[in-house]
XYZ file of C-alpha atoms in Angstrom:
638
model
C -36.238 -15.553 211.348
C -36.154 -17.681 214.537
C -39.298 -18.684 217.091
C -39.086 -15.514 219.093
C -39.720 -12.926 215.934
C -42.977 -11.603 216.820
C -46.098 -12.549 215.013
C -48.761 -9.684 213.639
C -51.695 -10.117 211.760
C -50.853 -6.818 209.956
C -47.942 -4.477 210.024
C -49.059 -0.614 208.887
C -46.134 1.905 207.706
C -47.384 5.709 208.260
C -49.778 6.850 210.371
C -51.536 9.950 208.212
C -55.381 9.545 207.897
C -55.236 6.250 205.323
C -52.975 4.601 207.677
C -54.896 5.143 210.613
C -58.015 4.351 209.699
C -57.036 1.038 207.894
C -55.875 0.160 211.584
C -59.151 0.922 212.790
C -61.172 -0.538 210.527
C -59.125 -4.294 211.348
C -58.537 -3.281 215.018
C -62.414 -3.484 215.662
C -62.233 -7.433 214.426
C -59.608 -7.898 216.875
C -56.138 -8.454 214.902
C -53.020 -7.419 216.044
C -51.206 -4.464 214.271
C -47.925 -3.400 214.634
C -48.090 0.110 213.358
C -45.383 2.392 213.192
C -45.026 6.087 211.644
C -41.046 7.576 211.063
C -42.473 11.318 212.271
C -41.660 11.549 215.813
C -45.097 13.246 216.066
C -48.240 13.223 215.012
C -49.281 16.369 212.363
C -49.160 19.293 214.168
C -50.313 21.438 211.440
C -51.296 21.889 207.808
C -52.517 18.953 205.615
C -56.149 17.814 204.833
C -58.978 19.068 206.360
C -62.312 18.029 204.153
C -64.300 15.757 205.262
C -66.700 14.762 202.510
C -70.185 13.593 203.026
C -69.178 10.416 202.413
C -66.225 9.923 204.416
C -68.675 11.501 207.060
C -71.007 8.108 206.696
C -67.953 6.084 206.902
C -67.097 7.636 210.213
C -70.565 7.401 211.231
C -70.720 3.833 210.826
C -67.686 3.044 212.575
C -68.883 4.831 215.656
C -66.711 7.905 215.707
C -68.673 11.199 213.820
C -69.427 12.319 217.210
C -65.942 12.601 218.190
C -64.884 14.572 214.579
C -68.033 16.753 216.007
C -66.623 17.327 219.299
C -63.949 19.467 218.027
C -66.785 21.678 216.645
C -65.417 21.403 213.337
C -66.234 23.774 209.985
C -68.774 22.813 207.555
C -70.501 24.785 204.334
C -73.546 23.810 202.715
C -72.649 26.069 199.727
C -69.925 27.322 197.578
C -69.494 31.155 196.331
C -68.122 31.711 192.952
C -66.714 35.581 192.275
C -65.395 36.729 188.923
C -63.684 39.851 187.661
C -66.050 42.644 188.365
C -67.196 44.167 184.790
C -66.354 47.755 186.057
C -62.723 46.310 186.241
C -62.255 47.203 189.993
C -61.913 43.919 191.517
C -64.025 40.918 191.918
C -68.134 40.894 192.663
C -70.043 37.652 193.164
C -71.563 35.721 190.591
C -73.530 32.664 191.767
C -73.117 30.021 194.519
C -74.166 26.646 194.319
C -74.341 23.663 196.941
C -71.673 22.173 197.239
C -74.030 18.880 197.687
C -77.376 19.533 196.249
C -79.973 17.370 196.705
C -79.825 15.281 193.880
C -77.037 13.150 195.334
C -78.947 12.616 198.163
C -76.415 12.742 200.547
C -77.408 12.039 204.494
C -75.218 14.783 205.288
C -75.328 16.727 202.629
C -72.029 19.246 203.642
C -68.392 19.352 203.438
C -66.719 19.053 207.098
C -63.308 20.711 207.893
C -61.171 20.159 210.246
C -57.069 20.215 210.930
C -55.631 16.912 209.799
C -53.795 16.364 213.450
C -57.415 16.683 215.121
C -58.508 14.042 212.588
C -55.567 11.823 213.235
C -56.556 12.231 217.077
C -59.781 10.965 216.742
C -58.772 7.372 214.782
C -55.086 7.656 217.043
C -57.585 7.592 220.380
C -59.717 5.004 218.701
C -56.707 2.686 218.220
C -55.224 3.072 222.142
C -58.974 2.126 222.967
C -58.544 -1.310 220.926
C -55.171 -1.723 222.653
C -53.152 -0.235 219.237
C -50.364 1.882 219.551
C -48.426 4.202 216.863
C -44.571 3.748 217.453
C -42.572 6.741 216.642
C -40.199 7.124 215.414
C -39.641 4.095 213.673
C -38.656 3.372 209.765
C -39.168 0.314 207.704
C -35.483 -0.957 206.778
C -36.410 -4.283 204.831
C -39.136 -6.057 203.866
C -39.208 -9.755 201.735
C -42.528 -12.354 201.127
C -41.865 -15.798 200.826
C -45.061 -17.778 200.390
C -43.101 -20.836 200.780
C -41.550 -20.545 203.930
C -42.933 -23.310 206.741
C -44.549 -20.869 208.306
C -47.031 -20.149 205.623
C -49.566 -17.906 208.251
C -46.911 -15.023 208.356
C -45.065 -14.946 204.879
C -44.353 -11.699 205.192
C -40.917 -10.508 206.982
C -40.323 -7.172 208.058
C -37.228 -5.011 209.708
C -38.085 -2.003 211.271
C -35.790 0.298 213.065
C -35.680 2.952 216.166
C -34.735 6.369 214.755
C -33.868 7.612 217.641
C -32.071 4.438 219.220
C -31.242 2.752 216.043
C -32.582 -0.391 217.230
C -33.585 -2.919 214.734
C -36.576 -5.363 215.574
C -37.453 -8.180 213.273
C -41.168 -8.962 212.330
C -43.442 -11.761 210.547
C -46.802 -11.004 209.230
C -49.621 -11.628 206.950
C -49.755 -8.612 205.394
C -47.818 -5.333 205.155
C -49.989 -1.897 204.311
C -48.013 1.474 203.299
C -50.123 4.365 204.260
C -46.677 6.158 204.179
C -47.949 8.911 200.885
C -46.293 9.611 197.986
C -42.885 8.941 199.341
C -43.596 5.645 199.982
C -40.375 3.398 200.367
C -42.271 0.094 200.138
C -44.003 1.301 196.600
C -39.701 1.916 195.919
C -38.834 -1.307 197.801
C -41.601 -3.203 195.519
C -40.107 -1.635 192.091
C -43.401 0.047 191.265
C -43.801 3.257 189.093
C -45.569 6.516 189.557
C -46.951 8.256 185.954
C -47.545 11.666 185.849
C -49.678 12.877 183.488
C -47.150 15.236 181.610
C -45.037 17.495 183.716
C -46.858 19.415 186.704
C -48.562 22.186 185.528
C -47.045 25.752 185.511
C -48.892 27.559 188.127
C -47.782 27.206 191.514
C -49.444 27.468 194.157
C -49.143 28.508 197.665
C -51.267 26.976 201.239
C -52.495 29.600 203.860
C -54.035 28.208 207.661
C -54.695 31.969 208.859
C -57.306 33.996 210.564
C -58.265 37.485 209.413
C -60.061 40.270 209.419
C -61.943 41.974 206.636
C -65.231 43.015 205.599
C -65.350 40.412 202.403
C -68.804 39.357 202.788
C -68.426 35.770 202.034
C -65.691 34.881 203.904
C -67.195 32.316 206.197
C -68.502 30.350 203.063
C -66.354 28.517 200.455
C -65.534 30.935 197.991
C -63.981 30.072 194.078
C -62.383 33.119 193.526
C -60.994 34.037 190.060
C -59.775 37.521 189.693
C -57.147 39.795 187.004
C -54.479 38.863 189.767
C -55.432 35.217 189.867
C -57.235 32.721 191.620
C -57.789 31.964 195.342
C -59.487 29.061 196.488
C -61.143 29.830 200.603
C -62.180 26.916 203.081
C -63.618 27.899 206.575
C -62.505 25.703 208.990
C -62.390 25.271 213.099
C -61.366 27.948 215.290
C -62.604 30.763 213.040
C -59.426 29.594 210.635
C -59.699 29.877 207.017
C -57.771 27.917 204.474
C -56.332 29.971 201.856
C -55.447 28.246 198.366
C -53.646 31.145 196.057
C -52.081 31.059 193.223
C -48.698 32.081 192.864
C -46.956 33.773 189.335
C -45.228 31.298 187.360
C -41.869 32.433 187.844
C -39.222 30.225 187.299
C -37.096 28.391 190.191
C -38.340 31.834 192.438
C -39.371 30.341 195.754
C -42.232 32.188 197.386
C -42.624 33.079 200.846
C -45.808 34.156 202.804
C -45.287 37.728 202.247
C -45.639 36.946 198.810
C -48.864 34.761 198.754
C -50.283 37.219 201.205
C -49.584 39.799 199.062
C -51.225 37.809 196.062
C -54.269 37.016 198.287
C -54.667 40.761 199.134
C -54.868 41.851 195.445
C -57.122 38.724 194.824
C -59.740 40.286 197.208
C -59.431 43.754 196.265
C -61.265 46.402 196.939
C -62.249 44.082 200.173
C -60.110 44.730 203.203
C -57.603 42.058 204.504
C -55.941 42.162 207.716
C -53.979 38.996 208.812
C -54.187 38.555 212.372
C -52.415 34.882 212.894
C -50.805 32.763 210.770
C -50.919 28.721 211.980
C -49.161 27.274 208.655
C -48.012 27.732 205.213
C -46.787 25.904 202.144
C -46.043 25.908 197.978
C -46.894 23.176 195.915
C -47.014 22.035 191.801
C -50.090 20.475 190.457
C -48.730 17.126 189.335
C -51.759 14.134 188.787
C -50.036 10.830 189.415
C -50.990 7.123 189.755
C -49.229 3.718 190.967
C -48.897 1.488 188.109
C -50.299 -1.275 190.794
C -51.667 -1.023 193.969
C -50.228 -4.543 195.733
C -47.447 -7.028 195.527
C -47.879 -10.272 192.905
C -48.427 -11.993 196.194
C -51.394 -9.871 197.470
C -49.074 -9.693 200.742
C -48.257 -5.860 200.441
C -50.451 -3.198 199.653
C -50.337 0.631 198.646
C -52.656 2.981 199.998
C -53.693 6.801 199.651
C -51.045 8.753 198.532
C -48.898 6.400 198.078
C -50.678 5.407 195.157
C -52.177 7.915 193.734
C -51.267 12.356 193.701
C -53.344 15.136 192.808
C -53.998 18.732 193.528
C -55.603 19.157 196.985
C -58.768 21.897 196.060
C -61.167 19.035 195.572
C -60.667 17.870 198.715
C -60.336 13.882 197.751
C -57.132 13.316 199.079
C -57.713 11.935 202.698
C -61.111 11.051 201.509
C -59.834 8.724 198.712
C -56.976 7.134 201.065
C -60.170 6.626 203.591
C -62.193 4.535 201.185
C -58.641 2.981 199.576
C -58.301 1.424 203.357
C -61.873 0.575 203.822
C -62.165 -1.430 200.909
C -58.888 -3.249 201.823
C -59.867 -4.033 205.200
C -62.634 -5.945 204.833
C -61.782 -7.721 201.884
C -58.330 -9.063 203.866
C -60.960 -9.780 206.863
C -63.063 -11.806 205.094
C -60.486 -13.777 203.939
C -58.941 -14.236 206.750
C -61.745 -15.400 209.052
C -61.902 -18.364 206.104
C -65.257 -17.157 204.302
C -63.537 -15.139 201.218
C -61.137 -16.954 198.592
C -57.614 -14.816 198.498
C -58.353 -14.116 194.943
C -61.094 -10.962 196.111
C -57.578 -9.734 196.905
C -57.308 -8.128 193.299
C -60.664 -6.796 193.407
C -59.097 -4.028 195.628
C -56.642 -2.476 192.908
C -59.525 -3.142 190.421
C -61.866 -0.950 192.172
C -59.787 1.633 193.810
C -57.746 2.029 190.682
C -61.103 2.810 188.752
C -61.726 5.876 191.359
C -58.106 7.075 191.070
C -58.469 6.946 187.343
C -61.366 9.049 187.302
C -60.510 11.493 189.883
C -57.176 12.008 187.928
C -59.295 13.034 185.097
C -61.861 15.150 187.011
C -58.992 16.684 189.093
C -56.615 17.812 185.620
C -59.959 19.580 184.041
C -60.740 20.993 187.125
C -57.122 22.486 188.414
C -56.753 23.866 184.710
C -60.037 25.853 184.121
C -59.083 26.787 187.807
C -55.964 28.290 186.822
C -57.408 30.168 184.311
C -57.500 33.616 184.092
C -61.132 34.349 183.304
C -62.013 37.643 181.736
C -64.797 39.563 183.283
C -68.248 38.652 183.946
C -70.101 40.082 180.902
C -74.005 39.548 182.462
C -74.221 35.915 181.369
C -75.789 33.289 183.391
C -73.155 31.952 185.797
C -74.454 28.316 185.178
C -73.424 28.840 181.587
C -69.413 29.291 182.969
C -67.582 26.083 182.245
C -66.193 26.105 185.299
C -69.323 26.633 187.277
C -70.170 23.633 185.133
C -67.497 21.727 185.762
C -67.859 22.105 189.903
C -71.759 21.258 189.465
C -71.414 17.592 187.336
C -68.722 16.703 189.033
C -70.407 16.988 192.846
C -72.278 13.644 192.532
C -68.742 12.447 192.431
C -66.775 14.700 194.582
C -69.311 14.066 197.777
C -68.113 10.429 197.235
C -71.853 9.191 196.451
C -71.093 9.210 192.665
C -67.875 6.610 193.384
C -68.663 3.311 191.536
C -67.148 0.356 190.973
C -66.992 -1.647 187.788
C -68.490 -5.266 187.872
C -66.046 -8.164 189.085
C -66.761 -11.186 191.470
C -68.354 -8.890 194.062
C -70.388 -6.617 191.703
C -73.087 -9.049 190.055
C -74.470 -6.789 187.573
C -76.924 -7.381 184.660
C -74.681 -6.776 182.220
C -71.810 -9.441 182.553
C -72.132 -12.916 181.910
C -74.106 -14.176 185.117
C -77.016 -12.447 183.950
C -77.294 -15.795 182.119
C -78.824 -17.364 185.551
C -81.981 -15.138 184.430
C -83.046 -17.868 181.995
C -83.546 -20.350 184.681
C -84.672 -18.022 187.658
C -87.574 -15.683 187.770
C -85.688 -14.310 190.718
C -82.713 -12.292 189.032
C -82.497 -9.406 187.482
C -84.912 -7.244 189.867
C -87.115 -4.825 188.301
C -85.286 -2.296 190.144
C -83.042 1.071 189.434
C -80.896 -0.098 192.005
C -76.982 -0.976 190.457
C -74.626 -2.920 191.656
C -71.232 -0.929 191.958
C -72.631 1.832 193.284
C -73.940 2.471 197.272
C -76.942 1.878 198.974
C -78.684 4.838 199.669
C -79.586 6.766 202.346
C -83.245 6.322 203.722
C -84.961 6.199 206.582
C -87.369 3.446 208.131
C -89.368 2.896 211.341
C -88.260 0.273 213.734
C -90.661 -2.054 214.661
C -90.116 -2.674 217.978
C -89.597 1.117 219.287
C -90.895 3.381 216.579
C -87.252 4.997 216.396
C -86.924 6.411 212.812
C -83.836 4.636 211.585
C -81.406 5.722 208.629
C -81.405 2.057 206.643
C -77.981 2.365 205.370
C -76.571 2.848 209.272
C -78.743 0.025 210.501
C -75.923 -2.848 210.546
C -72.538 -0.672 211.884
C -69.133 -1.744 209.958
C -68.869 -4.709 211.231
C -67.349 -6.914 208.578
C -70.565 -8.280 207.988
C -72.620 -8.710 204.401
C -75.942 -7.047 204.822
C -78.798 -8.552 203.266
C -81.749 -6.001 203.003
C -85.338 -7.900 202.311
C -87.540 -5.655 201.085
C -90.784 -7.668 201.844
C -93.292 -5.180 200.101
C -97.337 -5.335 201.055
C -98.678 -8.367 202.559
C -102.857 -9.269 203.317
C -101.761 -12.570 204.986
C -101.981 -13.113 208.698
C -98.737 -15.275 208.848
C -95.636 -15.087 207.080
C -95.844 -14.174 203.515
C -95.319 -17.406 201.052
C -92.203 -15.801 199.740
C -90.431 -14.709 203.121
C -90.457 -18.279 204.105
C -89.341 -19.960 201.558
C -86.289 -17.299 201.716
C -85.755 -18.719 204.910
C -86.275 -21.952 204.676
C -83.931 -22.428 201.435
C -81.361 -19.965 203.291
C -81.327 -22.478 206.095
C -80.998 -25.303 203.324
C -77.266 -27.867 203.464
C -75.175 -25.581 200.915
C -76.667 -22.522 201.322
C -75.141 -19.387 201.098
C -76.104 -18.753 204.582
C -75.735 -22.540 206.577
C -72.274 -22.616 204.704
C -71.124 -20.080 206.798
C -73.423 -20.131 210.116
C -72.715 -17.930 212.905
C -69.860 -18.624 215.082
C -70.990 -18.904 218.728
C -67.450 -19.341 220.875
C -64.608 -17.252 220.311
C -61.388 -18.260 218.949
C -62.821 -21.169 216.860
C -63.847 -22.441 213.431
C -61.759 -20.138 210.536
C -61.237 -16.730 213.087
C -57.843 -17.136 214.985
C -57.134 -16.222 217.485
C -56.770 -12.397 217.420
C -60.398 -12.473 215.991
C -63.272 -12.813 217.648
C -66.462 -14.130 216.369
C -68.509 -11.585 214.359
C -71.209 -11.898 212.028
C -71.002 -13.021 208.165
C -74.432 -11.867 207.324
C -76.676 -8.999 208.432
C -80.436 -9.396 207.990
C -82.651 -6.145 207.768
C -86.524 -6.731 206.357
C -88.813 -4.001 205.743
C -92.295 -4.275 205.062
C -94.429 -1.886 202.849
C -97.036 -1.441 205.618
C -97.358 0.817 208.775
C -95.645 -0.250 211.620
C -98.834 -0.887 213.803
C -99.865 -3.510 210.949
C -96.664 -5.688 211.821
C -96.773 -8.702 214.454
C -92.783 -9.342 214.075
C -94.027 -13.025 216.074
C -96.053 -13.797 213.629
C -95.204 -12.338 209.731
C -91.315 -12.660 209.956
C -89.463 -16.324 210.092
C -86.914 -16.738 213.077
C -84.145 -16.476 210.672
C -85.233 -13.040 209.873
C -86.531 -12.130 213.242
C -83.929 -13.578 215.780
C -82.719 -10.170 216.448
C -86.199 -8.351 216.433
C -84.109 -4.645 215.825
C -83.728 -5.347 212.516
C -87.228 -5.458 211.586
C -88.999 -2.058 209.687
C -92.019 -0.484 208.792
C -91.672 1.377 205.467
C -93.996 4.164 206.834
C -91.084 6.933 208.181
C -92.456 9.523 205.680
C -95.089 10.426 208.315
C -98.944 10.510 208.474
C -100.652 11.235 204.948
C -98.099 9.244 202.404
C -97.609 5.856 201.364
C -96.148 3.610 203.136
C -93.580 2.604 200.353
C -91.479 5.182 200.454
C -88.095 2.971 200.504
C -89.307 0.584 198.669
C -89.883 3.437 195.360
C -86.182 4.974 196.399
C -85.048 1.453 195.611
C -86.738 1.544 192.258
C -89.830 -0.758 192.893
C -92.912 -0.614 195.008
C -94.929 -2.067 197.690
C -96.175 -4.783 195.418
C -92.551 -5.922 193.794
C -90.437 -7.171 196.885
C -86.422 -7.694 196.518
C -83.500 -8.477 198.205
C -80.352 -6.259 198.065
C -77.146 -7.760 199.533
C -74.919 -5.295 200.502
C -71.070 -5.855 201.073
C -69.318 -4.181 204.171
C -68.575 -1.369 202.994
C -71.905 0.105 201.937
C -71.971 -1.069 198.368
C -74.344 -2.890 196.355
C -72.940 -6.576 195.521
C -76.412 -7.850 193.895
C -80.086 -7.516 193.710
C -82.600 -10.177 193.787
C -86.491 -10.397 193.269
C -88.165 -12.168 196.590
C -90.246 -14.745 194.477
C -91.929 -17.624 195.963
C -89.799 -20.766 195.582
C -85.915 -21.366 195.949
C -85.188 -18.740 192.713
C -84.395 -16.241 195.016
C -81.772 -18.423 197.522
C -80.660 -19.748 194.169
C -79.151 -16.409 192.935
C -77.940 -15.914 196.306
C -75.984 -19.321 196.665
C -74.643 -18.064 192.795
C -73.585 -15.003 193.673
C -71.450 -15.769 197.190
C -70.719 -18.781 195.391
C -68.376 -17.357 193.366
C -65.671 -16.009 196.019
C -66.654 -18.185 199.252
C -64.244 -20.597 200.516
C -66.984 -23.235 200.765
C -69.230 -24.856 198.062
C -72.425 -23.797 197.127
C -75.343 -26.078 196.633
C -77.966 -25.332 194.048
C -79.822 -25.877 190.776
C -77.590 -22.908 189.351
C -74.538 -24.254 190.681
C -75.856 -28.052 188.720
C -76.729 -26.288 185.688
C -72.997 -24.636 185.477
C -73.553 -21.412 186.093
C -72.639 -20.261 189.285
C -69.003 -20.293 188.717
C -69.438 -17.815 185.782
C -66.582 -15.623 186.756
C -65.905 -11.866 185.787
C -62.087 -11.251 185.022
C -60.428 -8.563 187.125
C -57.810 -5.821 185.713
C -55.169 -7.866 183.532
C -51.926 -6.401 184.302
């Protein structure tokens, strides 16, 4: 391609909810993105619409909940389950169950619903905010890497065309992302394979955006519905609309209309009354659980997202929600390697992790669609709880609410089990006596700010900015100055060949490793908490400039209120006021490692170990001497 091909940082194909919010998790770190969608308009009805109490966080982080709340979107707390009555005239209830209890601990512990389009709004506004535009309609003809052209920046060459004009404009990049779903023409274009797990499964099923009227008593809950006519799945959403899941006989090659999944939904119900009053959309579908045999391109160049990598039945509601967390973990992974902190090879880590979910929720999803499908005899005075499907719904909402999603370990995940868990014979520091994991996310508690006594919810305190967060949980402290400990953390993270002075903040933008199309932003996040009431902490004099340059990010562990200890946070993570760690956190909310705050450089140590083994830079310690710091995990072999 000549001079005057235009340059992107990133070119994004489809612009559902995966698509989207990939290009506005990079757009915030300024990069340019050329993204284009082949619909000449954005969804007008139909789709997703569950927002899981983890996706919720996400959004929350990035700064845009409050617009998804604007648009006074559904939500339930709890989930209805209604079996065959045993009189054998129609259905009666037979339990309900949160659909996030409290033992996932979830900071917003319900399922939000809203019409896909109104989601897409809210990340499409985002993007025209941050000077990104979709263009519609356009198609990706052609796409080719070559990671030996001259121009080794943008190895990636792209043809996109007009639909409408049938122009064709010609494009380098770094990096192409299809968010396009389980059509995807770059997965074709790259020769990789869907598996199904056998052939879809015989039920169909039919998709119902209505509103009603009836005197069901539930109807503004969800409701699992399993009756002699079948089963029927019900989702309140916005604007009084109710999603309707039925399922359809199992005739052969017989295409069903509404008037027959109405019908179907009426005897479901029965002897409740159903009226339909307005229809917004409809649809049929098979059950068919499907996965990408990889996720990216040998190069690490092009990359699958959402649907495009992975199918399943839509009544768990992880669809959107897994594509959301698929671009998320992409995102920052490609930004820190391309502001020059991250070696290329945390590239893989992204099909390693995300591939683990898919895995899993291909596994939950076929147990769950089948005793779904079911047809359940009648309830015979049992103990709902002891249903197997009631069963299945209840283990599997740790997961589901996206709090039980963990990843395996790998260069990112430093847990006790894999080989650098040899550094614990030369550092007191590492493991922590904690139940914390790495793999899994931080959780959600709430401090007291120092310097305002705001209550603060930790695990919102640094917003998704691309930075790693490193959480010092200081514990008690009698001194008067700076505990022994908390210095030395600083003064060994300020050290030549530290973790942190190997990568020190960038102060003018447009230099060192960022480009020019991103702007300086943090690499690391400090937040330290002390086990002690907030009127007990002089920020001038117990916390070391490194720590307490930006004086926000300094807590009291005391917001359970008047009358309780004030280690609350410190227990959640597993220890107490009188064990102190430090828990580095990677971008996207997960734990990468945890580390006892000893006196000494043991602690720094593990730190300079751990980032040590994916920076771009090297690390100087008495790990890194002794050979241990490049201990490596292997990622999926392929």
């Amino acid at each position: 391609m000549s001079d005057s091909v235009r340059k992107y940082d990133v070119v994004v194909v489809g612009a559902g909810p995966t698509g989207l919010l990939f290009s506005a998790c990079l757009a915030r770190w300024g990069y340019k993105i050329k993204h284009i969608d082949i619909r000449s308009e954005a969804t007008v009805a139909g789709r997703a619409d569950g927002i899981q109490p983890r996706s919720l966080d996400l959004l929350c982080n990035m700064g845009l909940k409050d617009d998804i709340m604007a648009h006074k979107p559904g939500t339930f707390r709890d989930v209805a389950f209604w079996d065959p009555d045993p009189s054998g005239l129609g259905i009666s209830r037979t339990g309900s169950w949160p659909s996030c209890p409290a033992s996932v601990s979830a900071r917003y512990p319900f399922t939000t619903t809203l019409h896909q389009g109104l989601i897409e709004d809210v990340l499409i506004r985002d993007l025209e905010r941050r000077g990104v535009h979709i263009l519609r309609p356009w198609s990706i003809l052609a796409f080719s890497v070559d990671t030996q052209c001259p121009d080794v920046e943008y190895p990636v060459q792209v043809k996109i065309q007009n639909m409408n004009t049938g122009d064709v404009e010609g494009i380098q990049s770094k990096y192409l992302f299809s968010g396009e779903g389980v059509k995807s023409s770059i997965r074709k274009k790259l020769g990789i394979q869907m598996s199904y797990r056998g052939s879809p499964l015989v039920n169909q099923w039919g998709v119902i955006d209505a509103r009603i009227s009836t005197d069901f008593p539930d109807i503004k809950s969800k409701c699992n519905i399993h009756s002699e006519a079948g089963s029927m799945m019900i989702i309140p959403r916005e604007r009084d609309i109710l999603r309707f899941y039925v399922q359809l006989p199992a005739e052969s090659g017989k295409t069903c209309t509404l008037d027959d999944m109405q019908e179907v939904a009426r005897k479901v119900l029965h002897p409740f009354r159903v009226e339909w009053e307005y229809v917004e959309w409809f649809s049929s579908y098979k059950v068919a659980q499907g996965i990408a045999a990889k996720y990216s391109s040998d190069s690490q160049r092009v990359f699958l997202g959402g649907d495009a990598c992975h199918t399943h039945s839509p009544k768990a509601g992880q669809g959107m929600n897994t594509g959301f967390l698929d671009a998320q973990n992409l995102a920052w992974k490609i930004h820190a390697v391309q502001r020059g902190f991250a070696s290329r090879s945390i590239l893989a880590t992204y099909e390693h992790e995300r591939m683990h979910v898919a895995k899993r929720l291909l596994d939950f999803d076929a147990s769950y669609n089948k005793l779904f499908s079911e047809r359940r005899q009648n309830h015979n005075g049992g103990q709902p709880e002891d249903d197997d499907f009631v069963q299945a719904f209840r283990e599997a909402c740790d997961f589901t609410s996206g709090y039980g999603v963990t990843y395996p370990p790998n260069v990112l995940n430093l847990d006790h089990t894999h080989p650098l868990s040899a550094i614990a014979l030369l550092s007191s520091a590492y493991p922590a006596k904690t139940t914390l994991r790495a793999g899994t996310l931080f959780p959600a508690v709430d401090v007291t700010r120092v310097i305002d006594n705001s209550t603060v919810h930790l695990e919102q305190a640094v917003p998704f900015n691309g930075a790693f967060r490193i959480y010092i949980f200081a514990g008690q402290t009698t001194t008067a100055g700076i505990p022994a400990a908390l210095a030395d953390f600083a003064r060994y993270s300020l050290q030549k060949g530290s973790y942190y002075s190997s990568f020190p903040p960038v102060q003018n933008e447009g230099t060192g490793n960022f480009g020019s199309h991103c702007p300086p932003l943090p690499i690391y996040a400090f937040c330290t908490i002390f086990a002690l009431h907030r009127s007990d902490i002089d920020i001038d004099k117990m916390v070391p400039r490194l720590l307490g340059s930006d004086r926000s990010q300094v807590y009291a562990d005391d917001a359970a209120g008047e009358g309780t200890t004030n280690d609350t946070t410190h227990r959640r993570m597993g220890t107490d006021g009188n064990a102190s760690a430090v828990v580095v956190v990677r971008p996207d909310g997960y734990i990468g490692c945890i580390v006892r705050l000893v006196e000494g450089s043991a602690t720094v140590d593990v730190l300079n170990a751990y980032f040590g083994r994916f920076v771009t830079r090297s690390m100087g310690s008495r790990l890194k001497e002794e050979g241990l710091a490049g201990i490596d995990v292997p990622v999926l072999r392929r």
